[in-house]
Short mmCIF file of C-alpha atoms in Angstrom, two decimals:
data_model
loop_
_atom_site.label_atom_id
_atom_site.label_comp_id
_atom_site.label_asym_id
_atom_site.label_seq_id
_atom_site.Cartn_x
_atom_site.Cartn_y
_atom_site.Cartn_z
CA MET A 7 21.74 9.62 -13.22
CA ILE A 8 22.66 9.05 -9.66
CA LEU A 9 22.97 13.00 -9.30
CA PHE A 10 19.89 13.66 -11.01
CA GLY A 11 18.08 11.13 -8.95
CA THR A 12 19.92 12.48 -5.75
CA LEU A 13 18.80 16.20 -6.52
CA ILE A 14 15.16 14.84 -7.24
CA ASN A 15 15.33 12.97 -3.88
CA PHE A 16 16.62 16.20 -2.06
CA SER A 17 13.78 18.03 -3.54
CA LEU A 18 10.97 16.51 -2.93
CA TRP A 19 12.34 15.40 0.74
CA ALA A 20 12.66 19.16 0.92
CA SER A 21 9.64 20.34 -0.07
CA TRP A 22 7.99 18.20 2.23
CA PHE A 23 9.98 18.73 5.69
CA ILE A 24 9.21 22.43 4.87
CA ALA A 25 5.75 22.11 4.63
CA SER A 26 5.68 19.20 7.40
CA ILE A 27 7.20 21.81 9.44
CA ARG A 28 4.86 24.82 8.87
CA ALA A 29 2.07 22.88 9.71
CA ILE A 30 3.41 22.28 13.01
CA PHE A 31 3.68 26.05 13.78
CA LYS A 32 1.27 27.84 11.84
CA LYS A 33 -2.83 26.59 11.67
CA LYS A 34 -3.24 27.75 8.31
CA ALA A 35 -0.41 25.69 6.80
CA TYR A 36 -1.81 22.20 7.62
CA ASN A 37 -3.96 22.40 4.57
CA ASN A 38 -1.10 22.51 2.16
CA PHE A 39 0.78 20.33 4.10
CA LEU A 40 -1.57 17.59 3.27
CA ILE A 41 -2.20 18.71 -0.43
CA ILE A 42 1.81 18.24 -1.18
CA THR A 43 1.62 14.96 1.27
CA ALA A 44 -1.13 13.61 -1.38
CA PHE A 45 1.21 14.85 -4.53
CA PHE A 46 4.09 13.09 -3.25
CA MET A 47 2.95 10.11 -1.63
CA PRO A 48 2.86 7.88 -5.01
CA PHE A 49 6.56 8.82 -5.63
CA TYR A 50 7.82 5.68 -4.13
CA SER A 51 11.24 5.55 -5.28
CA ALA A 52 11.72 8.96 -3.67
CA SER A 53 12.92 6.60 -0.61
CA PHE A 54 15.93 5.65 1.16
CA GLY A 55 16.92 3.09 3.46
CA ILE A 56 18.11 3.91 7.29
CA ALA A 57 19.43 1.33 9.72
CA GLY A 58 17.67 -1.72 7.84
CA PHE A 59 14.17 0.37 7.34
CA GLN A 60 13.16 2.07 4.02
CA LEU A 61 11.64 5.28 4.84
CA SER A 62 9.10 6.89 2.63
CA ILE A 63 6.50 10.01 2.79
CA TYR A 64 3.53 7.72 3.32
CA LYS A 65 5.55 5.23 5.83
CA ILE A 66 6.37 8.61 7.99
CA LEU A 67 3.34 10.54 7.41
CA PRO A 68 1.31 8.98 10.42
CA VAL A 69 4.30 10.17 12.85
CA PHE A 70 3.89 13.64 11.30
CA LEU A 71 -0.02 13.50 11.64
CA LEU A 72 0.19 12.11 15.26
CA LEU A 73 2.85 14.97 16.14
CA ASN A 74 0.31 17.44 14.65
CA PHE A 75 -2.45 15.85 16.35
CA LEU A 76 -1.04 16.07 19.78
CA LEU A 77 -0.06 19.58 19.81
CA SER A 78 -3.45 20.70 19.06
CA LYS A 79 -4.44 19.35 22.21
CA GLU A 80 -7.35 17.37 20.81
CA LYS A 81 -9.42 15.13 22.37
CA ILE A 82 -8.10 10.94 21.73
CA SER A 83 -10.93 8.85 21.00
CA PRO A 84 -10.85 5.63 23.10
CA LYS A 85 -10.80 3.99 19.43
CA MET A 86 -7.36 5.09 18.87
CA LEU A 87 -5.95 3.35 21.65
CA LEU A 88 -8.37 -0.27 21.39
CA ILE A 89 -5.69 -1.22 18.19
CA PRO A 90 -2.59 -0.43 19.15
CA GLY A 91 -3.47 -1.87 22.86
CA TYR A 92 -4.75 -5.21 21.41
CA PHE A 93 -1.46 -5.62 19.36
CA LEU A 94 1.06 -4.61 21.63
CA PHE A 95 -0.08 -7.35 24.23
CA VAL A 96 -0.43 -9.99 21.67
CA THR A 97 3.56 -9.01 20.40
CA SER A 98 4.81 -8.63 24.08
CA ILE A 99 3.59 -12.23 24.79
CA PHE A 100 5.20 -14.07 21.62
CA TYR A 101 8.02 -11.65 21.51
CA PHE A 102 8.75 -12.98 25.70
CA LEU A 103 8.00 -16.41 24.32
CA ALA A 104 10.59 -16.27 21.25
CA MET A 105 13.57 -14.70 23.15
CA ASP A 106 12.78 -17.53 26.30
CA ASP A 107 13.23 -20.19 23.25
CA ASN A 108 16.11 -18.34 21.79
CA LEU A 109 14.14 -17.91 18.61
CA PHE A 110 15.75 -15.40 17.31
CA GLU A 111 19.49 -16.74 17.16
CA PHE A 112 17.99 -18.76 14.24
CA ILE A 113 16.67 -16.19 11.59
CA ILE A 114 20.41 -14.62 12.67
CA LEU A 115 22.10 -17.56 11.57
CA LEU A 116 20.19 -17.92 8.35
CA GLY A 117 21.07 -13.93 7.61
CA ARG A 118 19.31 -11.61 9.24
CA LYS A 119 21.15 -8.37 11.30
CA GLU A 120 21.22 -9.06 15.07
CA PHE A 121 20.04 -5.46 15.75
CA SER A 122 17.05 -5.99 12.49
CA ALA A 123 16.25 -9.57 14.36
CA TYR A 124 15.25 -8.00 17.19
CA VAL A 125 14.39 -4.36 16.89
CA ALA A 126 12.74 -4.65 13.41
CA PRO A 127 9.67 -6.30 14.41
CA LEU A 128 8.87 -3.97 17.20
CA VAL A 129 9.72 -0.89 14.55
CA GLN A 130 7.78 -2.21 12.05
CA GLY A 131 4.87 -3.13 14.61
CA ILE A 132 4.40 0.45 15.42
CA LEU A 133 4.33 2.26 12.23
CA PHE A 134 1.47 -0.94 11.36
CA LEU A 135 -0.24 0.39 14.48
CA MET A 136 0.42 4.11 13.26
CA VAL A 137 -1.34 3.26 9.74
CA ILE A 138 -4.42 2.10 11.43
CA ILE A 139 -4.91 5.11 13.35
CA GLN A 140 -4.28 8.02 10.64
CA LEU A 141 -8.28 7.31 10.78
CA TRP A 142 -8.85 9.49 14.02
CA LEU A 143 -5.46 11.80 13.63
CA LEU A 144 -6.89 14.62 11.26
CA LYS A 145 -7.13 17.83 13.26
CA LYS A 146 -10.42 19.66 13.38
CA ASN A 147 -10.99 22.68 13.71
CA THR A 148 -8.99 23.26 10.58
CA GLU A 149 -9.62 24.93 7.47
CA ILE A 150 -9.05 21.62 4.71
CA ASP A 151 -9.91 21.46 1.22
CA TYR A 152 -10.53 17.85 1.11
CA LEU A 153 -11.32 17.23 -2.62
CA LYS A 154 -8.44 19.16 -3.29
CA ILE A 155 -6.05 16.67 -1.51
CA ILE A 156 -7.85 13.50 -2.76
CA SER A 157 -7.48 15.12 -6.51
CA PHE A 158 -3.48 16.11 -6.06
CA TYR A 159 -2.95 12.30 -5.41
CA VAL A 160 -4.72 12.06 -8.53
CA TYR A 161 -2.22 14.29 -10.43
CA GLY A 162 0.40 13.15 -8.88
CA CYS A 163 -0.42 9.42 -10.72
CA MET A 164 -0.83 10.89 -13.60
CA ILE A 165 2.37 12.96 -13.81
CA LEU A 166 4.08 9.50 -12.64
CA VAL A 167 2.41 8.03 -15.75
CA LEU A 168 4.12 10.48 -17.84
CA ILE A 169 7.63 9.58 -16.43
CA GLY A 170 6.58 6.18 -17.09
CA TYR A 171 6.19 7.01 -20.81
CA LEU A 172 9.89 8.42 -20.31
CA GLN A 173 10.97 5.73 -18.65
CA ILE A 174 10.17 3.03 -21.63
CA PHE A 175 11.74 5.42 -23.87
CA CYS A 176 15.15 5.35 -22.02
CA TYR A 177 14.84 1.37 -22.21
CA MET A 178 14.02 1.33 -26.08
CA LEU A 179 17.00 3.55 -26.42
CA ASN A 180 19.33 1.55 -24.23
CA LEU A 181 19.75 4.77 -21.84
CA PRO A 182 20.51 4.29 -17.86
CA TRP A 183 16.84 5.08 -15.77
CA PHE A 184 17.02 5.17 -12.10
CA ASP A 185 16.89 1.89 -9.21
CA PHE A 186 13.83 1.17 -7.50
CA TRP A 187 15.12 3.44 -4.91
CA PHE A 188 16.96 6.94 -5.68
CA LEU A 189 19.85 6.88 -3.04
CA ASN A 190 19.96 3.62 -1.06
CA ASP A 191 17.86 0.48 -0.22
CA ALA A 192 17.71 -0.69 2.66
CA MET A 193 18.24 -4.62 2.35
CA GLY A 194 21.37 -3.41 -0.26
CA ARG A 195 19.05 -4.85 -2.68
CA SER A 196 20.54 -3.91 -6.35
CA THR A 197 20.47 -4.64 -9.98
CA ALA A 198 23.92 -5.67 -11.06
CA ASP A 199 23.02 -5.11 -14.72
CA GLY A 200 20.80 -1.85 -14.10
CA LEU A 201 17.34 -1.44 -13.74
CA GLY A 202 16.77 -1.36 -17.71
CA SER A 203 17.93 -5.27 -18.07
CA HIS A 204 15.54 -6.08 -14.88
CA ALA A 205 12.74 -4.38 -16.13
CA LYS A 206 12.64 -6.28 -19.41
CA ALA A 207 10.87 -9.42 -18.46
CA GLY A 208 9.58 -12.18 -20.47
CA GLY A 209 10.68 -10.03 -23.01
CA LEU A 210 8.65 -6.99 -22.36
CA TYR A 211 9.95 -3.66 -20.61
CA ARG A 212 8.00 -3.24 -17.37
CA MET A 213 6.33 0.86 -16.34
CA SER A 214 7.48 1.31 -12.90
CA SER A 215 8.11 5.23 -13.01
CA LEU A 216 9.37 6.37 -9.52
CA GLY A 217 6.45 4.79 -8.33
CA GLY A 218 9.16 1.74 -7.27
CA GLU A 219 8.36 -1.64 -8.40
CA PRO A 220 5.88 -2.16 -11.62
CA ARG A 221 3.67 -4.05 -8.38
CA HIS A 222 3.54 -1.26 -6.67
CA PHE A 223 3.58 1.23 -9.26
CA SER A 224 0.33 -0.32 -10.37
CA ALA A 225 -1.34 -0.86 -7.01
CA LEU A 226 -0.59 3.09 -6.56
CA LEU A 227 -2.46 4.10 -10.36
CA GLY A 228 -5.52 1.43 -9.59
CA LEU A 229 -5.91 3.38 -5.72
CA SER A 230 -6.19 6.63 -8.00
CA LEU A 231 -8.67 5.52 -10.16
CA MET A 232 -11.18 4.75 -7.04
CA LEU A 233 -10.44 7.46 -5.51
CA GLN A 234 -11.12 9.18 -8.92
CA LEU A 235 -14.53 7.48 -8.81
CA TYR A 236 -15.41 8.96 -5.69
CA LEU A 237 -14.29 12.39 -6.86
CA LYS A 238 -17.27 12.34 -9.78
CA THR A 239 -19.56 11.36 -7.18
CA THR A 240 -19.42 14.56 -5.08
CA GLY A 241 -20.90 16.36 -8.43
CA LYS A 242 -17.70 18.77 -7.88
CA ARG A 243 -16.40 20.24 -11.11
CA ILE A 244 -12.34 19.47 -10.61
CA PRO A 245 -10.03 19.83 -13.71
CA PHE A 246 -9.27 16.41 -15.17
CA ILE A 247 -10.43 14.49 -13.06
CA THR A 248 -14.30 14.95 -13.05
CA GLY A 249 -16.42 16.13 -16.03
CA LYS A 250 -15.53 15.64 -19.60
CA ARG A 251 -12.03 14.79 -19.72
CA SER A 252 -12.32 12.66 -16.75
CA SER A 253 -12.18 9.38 -19.16
CA LEU A 254 -9.26 10.49 -20.54
CA THR A 255 -7.71 11.02 -17.09
CA ALA A 256 -8.96 7.36 -16.58
CA LEU A 257 -7.91 5.76 -19.72
CA PHE A 258 -4.44 7.50 -19.32
CA ILE A 259 -3.67 5.82 -16.11
CA LEU A 260 -4.88 2.51 -17.18
CA SER A 261 -2.47 2.40 -19.66
CA GLY A 262 0.28 2.97 -17.42
CA MET A 263 -1.16 -0.62 -15.50
CA ILE A 264 -1.26 -2.04 -18.29
CA PHE A 265 2.44 -1.52 -19.09
CA SER A 266 3.82 -2.37 -15.91
CA PHE A 267 2.67 -5.95 -16.87
CA SER A 268 1.56 -6.34 -12.94
CA SER A 269 -1.03 -9.05 -12.57
CA SER A 270 -1.51 -8.01 -8.81
CA GLY A 271 -2.39 -4.60 -9.80
CA LEU A 272 -4.87 -5.40 -12.76
CA LEU A 273 -6.85 -7.80 -10.83
CA GLY A 274 -6.94 -5.28 -7.66
CA LEU A 275 -8.74 -3.07 -9.91
CA VAL A 276 -10.96 -5.68 -11.39
CA ILE A 277 -12.33 -6.62 -7.55
CA GLY A 278 -12.18 -2.59 -6.75
CA PHE A 279 -14.63 -1.92 -9.79
CA SER A 280 -16.54 -5.23 -9.76
CA THR A 281 -17.28 -5.00 -6.02
CA TYR A 282 -18.47 -1.08 -6.60
CA PHE A 283 -20.49 -1.48 -9.21
CA LEU A 284 -22.11 -5.19 -7.90
CA LEU A 285 -23.05 -2.84 -5.01
CA THR A 286 -24.05 0.13 -6.54
CA ASP A 287 -25.44 -0.05 -9.88
CA PHE A 288 -25.88 -3.86 -11.06
CA LYS A 289 -26.28 -2.87 -14.90
CA LYS A 290 -22.56 -1.37 -14.78
CA MET A 291 -21.28 -4.44 -13.29
CA VAL A 292 -22.72 -6.48 -15.40
CA VAL A 293 -21.43 -4.59 -18.70
CA PHE A 294 -17.75 -4.23 -16.68
CA PHE A 295 -18.18 -8.14 -16.31
CA ILE A 296 -19.09 -8.33 -20.46
CA ILE A 297 -16.12 -6.18 -21.21
CA CYS A 298 -13.58 -8.04 -19.58
CA SER A 299 -14.30 -11.35 -20.42
CA VAL A 300 -14.37 -9.75 -24.19
CA ILE A 301 -11.06 -8.32 -23.68
CA LEU A 302 -9.86 -11.19 -22.09
CA ILE A 303 -10.92 -13.78 -24.88
CA TYR A 304 -10.03 -12.01 -27.86
CA PHE A 305 -6.70 -11.35 -26.68
CA SER A 306 -6.38 -14.62 -24.72
CA GLU A 307 -3.72 -15.76 -27.34
CA ASN A 308 -1.55 -13.00 -27.02
CA LEU A 309 1.93 -12.72 -25.57
CA ILE A 310 1.51 -9.60 -23.33
CA VAL A 311 -1.69 -10.74 -21.95
CA PHE A 312 -0.49 -13.98 -20.75
CA SER A 313 3.10 -12.63 -19.00
CA ILE A 314 0.36 -10.77 -17.27
CA LEU A 315 -2.23 -13.35 -16.61
CA TRP A 316 -0.59 -16.44 -16.12
CA LYS A 317 0.21 -16.18 -12.47
CA LEU A 318 -3.75 -15.92 -12.26
CA ALA A 319 -4.85 -19.31 -14.02
CA SER A 320 -4.67 -21.36 -10.33
CA LEU A 321 -4.79 -20.73 -6.68
CA ASP A 322 -1.67 -22.98 -6.71
CA LEU A 323 0.07 -20.50 -9.16
CA ILE A 324 -1.10 -17.71 -7.43
CA LEU A 325 0.97 -18.54 -4.13
CA TYR A 326 3.84 -19.56 -6.00
CA ALA A 327 3.84 -15.57 -7.36
CA ALA A 328 2.87 -14.41 -3.81
CA LYS A 329 5.06 -16.65 -1.51
CA LYS A 330 5.36 -14.66 1.36
CA ASP A 331 1.59 -14.95 0.86
CA ALA A 332 1.54 -18.57 1.27
CA PHE A 333 3.68 -18.52 3.80
CA ALA A 334 1.35 -16.70 5.79
CA ILE A 335 -1.82 -18.61 5.44
CA GLN A 336 0.22 -21.93 6.45
CA ALA A 337 1.18 -19.76 9.69
CA ILE A 338 -2.28 -18.48 10.37
CA THR A 339 -3.42 -22.46 10.41
CA HIS A 340 -0.74 -23.61 11.83
CA ASN A 341 -3.00 -23.79 14.86
CA TRP A 342 -6.40 -22.48 16.89
CA ILE A 343 -4.12 -19.90 18.95
CA HIS A 344 -2.52 -18.44 16.50
CA PHE A 345 -5.71 -18.27 14.39
CA ILE A 346 -7.54 -16.40 17.23
CA PHE A 347 -4.30 -14.00 18.29
CA GLY A 348 -1.47 -14.02 15.32
CA TYR A 349 2.02 -14.31 16.16
CA GLY A 350 2.33 -10.33 16.99
CA THR A 351 3.73 -8.30 14.74
CA ASN A 352 6.44 -9.50 12.38
CA LEU A 353 6.89 -12.44 14.44
CA ALA A 354 5.56 -15.44 12.59
CA GLU A 355 9.27 -16.41 10.86
CA LEU A 356 10.12 -16.89 14.08
CA PHE A 357 7.62 -19.44 15.25
CA VAL A 358 7.17 -21.39 12.10
CA PRO A 359 10.41 -20.52 9.79
CA ASP A 360 9.96 -23.80 7.79
CA TYR A 361 6.72 -22.40 6.17
CA TYR A 362 8.88 -20.16 4.06
CA LEU A 363 12.00 -21.71 3.71
CA ILE A 364 10.54 -24.87 2.08
CA GLN A 365 7.60 -24.86 0.23
CA GLU A 366 5.94 -26.96 -2.72
CA THR A 367 5.31 -25.04 -5.71
CA PRO A 368 3.55 -26.39 -9.05
CA PHE A 369 7.30 -26.75 -10.19
CA GLY A 370 8.60 -28.50 -7.67
CA LEU A 371 10.18 -28.27 -3.78
CA ASP A 372 11.82 -24.99 -3.03
CA ASN A 373 14.32 -25.12 -0.52
CA ARG A 374 15.43 -21.44 0.56
CA TYR A 375 18.07 -23.52 3.28
CA LEU A 376 20.00 -24.21 -0.12
CA THR A 377 19.81 -20.28 -0.58
CA ASP A 378 22.52 -17.42 0.76
CA ASN A 379 20.97 -16.06 3.49
CA PRO A 380 17.38 -17.13 2.92
CA MET A 381 15.91 -15.03 6.19
CA GLU A 382 17.97 -11.85 5.78
CA SER A 383 14.94 -9.44 5.18
CA THR A 384 11.54 -9.51 7.10
CA VAL A 385 9.07 -12.12 5.79
CA ALA A 386 5.61 -9.42 5.20
CA PRO A 387 2.94 -10.93 3.11
CA THR A 388 1.68 -8.80 0.30
CA SER A 389 -1.87 -8.98 1.02
CA VAL A 390 -2.85 -6.48 3.81
CA ILE A 391 -5.40 -8.66 5.45
CA LEU A 392 -2.85 -11.65 5.58
CA GLN A 393 -0.89 -9.05 7.49
CA ILE A 394 -3.31 -8.51 9.77
CA LEU A 395 -4.15 -11.88 10.28
CA VAL A 396 -0.75 -13.42 10.49
CA ASN A 397 -0.50 -10.46 13.25
CA GLY A 398 -3.43 -10.61 15.26
CA GLY A 399 -5.51 -13.09 13.93
CA VAL A 400 -8.96 -12.82 13.14
CA SER A 401 -9.75 -11.13 16.76
CA GLY A 402 -7.18 -8.49 15.27
CA LEU A 403 -9.04 -8.46 11.79
CA PHE A 404 -12.66 -8.33 13.90
CA LEU A 405 -11.35 -5.46 16.09
CA ILE A 406 -9.93 -3.02 12.88
CA LEU A 407 -12.89 -3.94 10.68
CA PHE A 408 -15.17 -3.01 13.43
CA LEU A 409 -13.75 0.53 14.27
CA ILE A 410 -13.70 1.44 10.51
CA TYR A 411 -16.95 0.64 10.45
CA SER A 412 -17.81 2.10 13.25
CA GLU A 413 -16.48 5.42 11.46
CA ILE A 414 -17.97 5.04 7.99
CA ARG A 415 -20.72 4.22 8.73
CA GLY A 416 -22.41 7.93 8.46
CA CYS A 417 -20.93 8.68 5.37
CA ASN A 418 -22.99 8.08 1.97
CA LYS A 419 -23.89 4.63 1.01
CA LYS A 420 -22.23 4.67 -2.29
CA THR A 421 -18.69 5.85 -0.16
CA LYS A 422 -19.33 3.19 1.80
CA CYS A 423 -19.27 0.87 -0.99
CA LEU A 424 -16.69 2.46 -2.44
CA PHE A 425 -14.42 1.62 0.92
CA ILE A 426 -15.44 -1.49 0.58
CA ALA A 427 -14.39 -2.22 -2.80
CA ILE A 428 -10.80 -0.52 -1.79
CA LEU A 429 -10.35 -2.92 1.01
CA GLY A 430 -11.09 -5.51 -1.62
CA MET A 431 -8.62 -4.36 -3.47
CA VAL A 432 -5.81 -4.06 -1.52
CA CYS A 433 -6.36 -7.85 -0.07
CA VAL A 434 -4.73 -8.74 -3.88
CA THR A 435 -2.41 -6.19 -4.68
CA SER A 436 0.55 -4.52 -2.93
CA SER A 437 -0.10 -3.25 0.86
CA LEU A 438 1.77 -0.43 0.40
CA ILE A 439 -1.37 1.40 -0.81
CA PHE A 440 -3.35 0.73 2.60
CA SER A 441 -1.62 2.91 4.47
CA MET A 442 -2.46 5.29 2.01
CA ALA A 443 -5.93 4.42 1.85
CA ILE A 444 -6.63 4.53 5.51
CA PHE A 445 -5.74 8.15 5.15
CA PHE A 446 -7.93 9.08 2.39
CA PHE A 447 -10.57 7.34 4.34
CA ALA A 448 -10.10 9.46 7.10
CA ILE A 449 -10.02 13.14 4.41
CA ILE A 450 -13.11 11.53 2.75
CA ILE A 451 -14.66 11.16 6.20
CA ALA A 452 -13.72 14.52 7.80
CA PHE A 453 -15.57 15.45 4.17
CA GLU A 454 -18.61 13.82 4.17
CA ARG A 455 -19.33 15.22 8.11
CA THR A 456 -18.78 18.71 7.32
CA PRO A 457 -21.98 20.38 7.68
CA SER A 458 -22.04 21.70 3.95
CA ARG A 459 -21.78 18.07 2.94
CA ALA A 460 -25.73 17.63 4.54
CA VAL A 461 -27.36 17.80 1.22
CA TYR A 462 -24.87 15.62 -0.20
CA LYS A 463 -25.68 12.89 2.17
#
C-alpha cells in the first residue's frame, strides 16, 4: 500500500506541476491548470511533510497564482496590499516582543523544534496572507471556463466518495489502507496499529477516503454541495451536477459526509444550507429545518447519530471537542489590546500558553504539562474566524470582511447569499476549506463580471 500510495501521489503531483509550468509559459494553458487544480484540490491525503510543513495543492496554489499574476504584468490592486500590510505590521511587533521576553525558549522546552519555533510563525503567516489575496490573483484577459473549474471540484469530490466506499470495504476485510498522508507527515504523527484500527472510533468505521482526516474529508464534501447549489443557479446544463441527476449526486456526496461521522462537517453543512435558504427562500428554510428536526428526533436514540452529535450537546462539549478553538477564545479575550489587534500570525501560544496547556473540561482538568512535548505542534484553531481574530483581532477581521464585500457587491443577490453561507459554514468546520472557498469566490466573481453574464445579473 505504501508503494501504491507513493505512485498515486507522484502521478497527481507530476500532473499538477506539469500543468502549472505550462500555464506560466502558455497563455492558453492557464484554464487547463485551474481545472486540474480544482479536480485535485480535495485530495488532501496526497500531501507530504518538508521541514515541519505539510504541503498540499491547496496550500501552495496561491504561490503559483501569484507567480502567474506577476508574470502577466497586470496592475496590482491596492486592496492586495492592505491585508498583508496590516497583518505583517502586527506580527512584526509581537514577534519582536516575544523575542525580547525569550518566549520562544519556553515552547522549545515543551517540545517545539527550534527552527519550527522561530520560522513557522513567519512561513505560516505568509501562507495565511496569500490565501486571502487569492481573491485578486486571477489573471484577466485570459479565456477561462469558470463553471467547468467549479464543476471539476464537485467531480473530484464524487471520486473521493467512491474511493471512500472502497476504503470501508478494506476496513471490513481487515485490508491495509493509506494513512492520512501518503508519503510522510510533517509532525511525525502516525498510527502504530494502522489506520484501520484508528478509523474504528466508537465501534464505527469512519470514511475519510483520500481527503485527509474524516473531519477534513467531510468539510471538503460540504463545500462541494454548496458549489453544486451555485451551479444550479446559473441555468447551465452540467452532467450529473445540474438537471435531473443532480439530486442523486447530492445524495451520493451527502452519504460520504454521513459515513465520515464528523459532527463539525455536518454542523457546517446545516449552517451553510440553512443560512442560504434563510436569505433566499424562507419556505425552503422552514422545510429544511423540519426535515433536519424530524431526522434528529427519529434517530435520537441511534448509536450512530449519538456518536456524531454528542459533541454538539452543549457549548462546553463543543469546546472540549475543539480544544484549540477553546484556547483561541480565551486568548482573544485575554485583554483589550489582543482583542482589537490580535497576537500576529501563530504567536498567541507564546504569550498565553497556559490557556492551552491547562484547560477546564466537562470531564475535569486537562493538564498538558504532564504529557510529552505538549507544544510540539502549532496551536492553530479549527475555525478560520477564530484564526483571523487571534492573528489580527477584530480590526483584522473587519478589514478582511470589508475587502471581501467590496469585491462581491456587484454579484447576483443569490451569489452574495451563497458567499455568506459558505463563510458561516467555515466558522465551525475544518479551516482547510477556507482557502479553497476564497479560490472559488474569485472564480465566481470573475464569472459574474464577464459581459456574457449581464442577463444573469
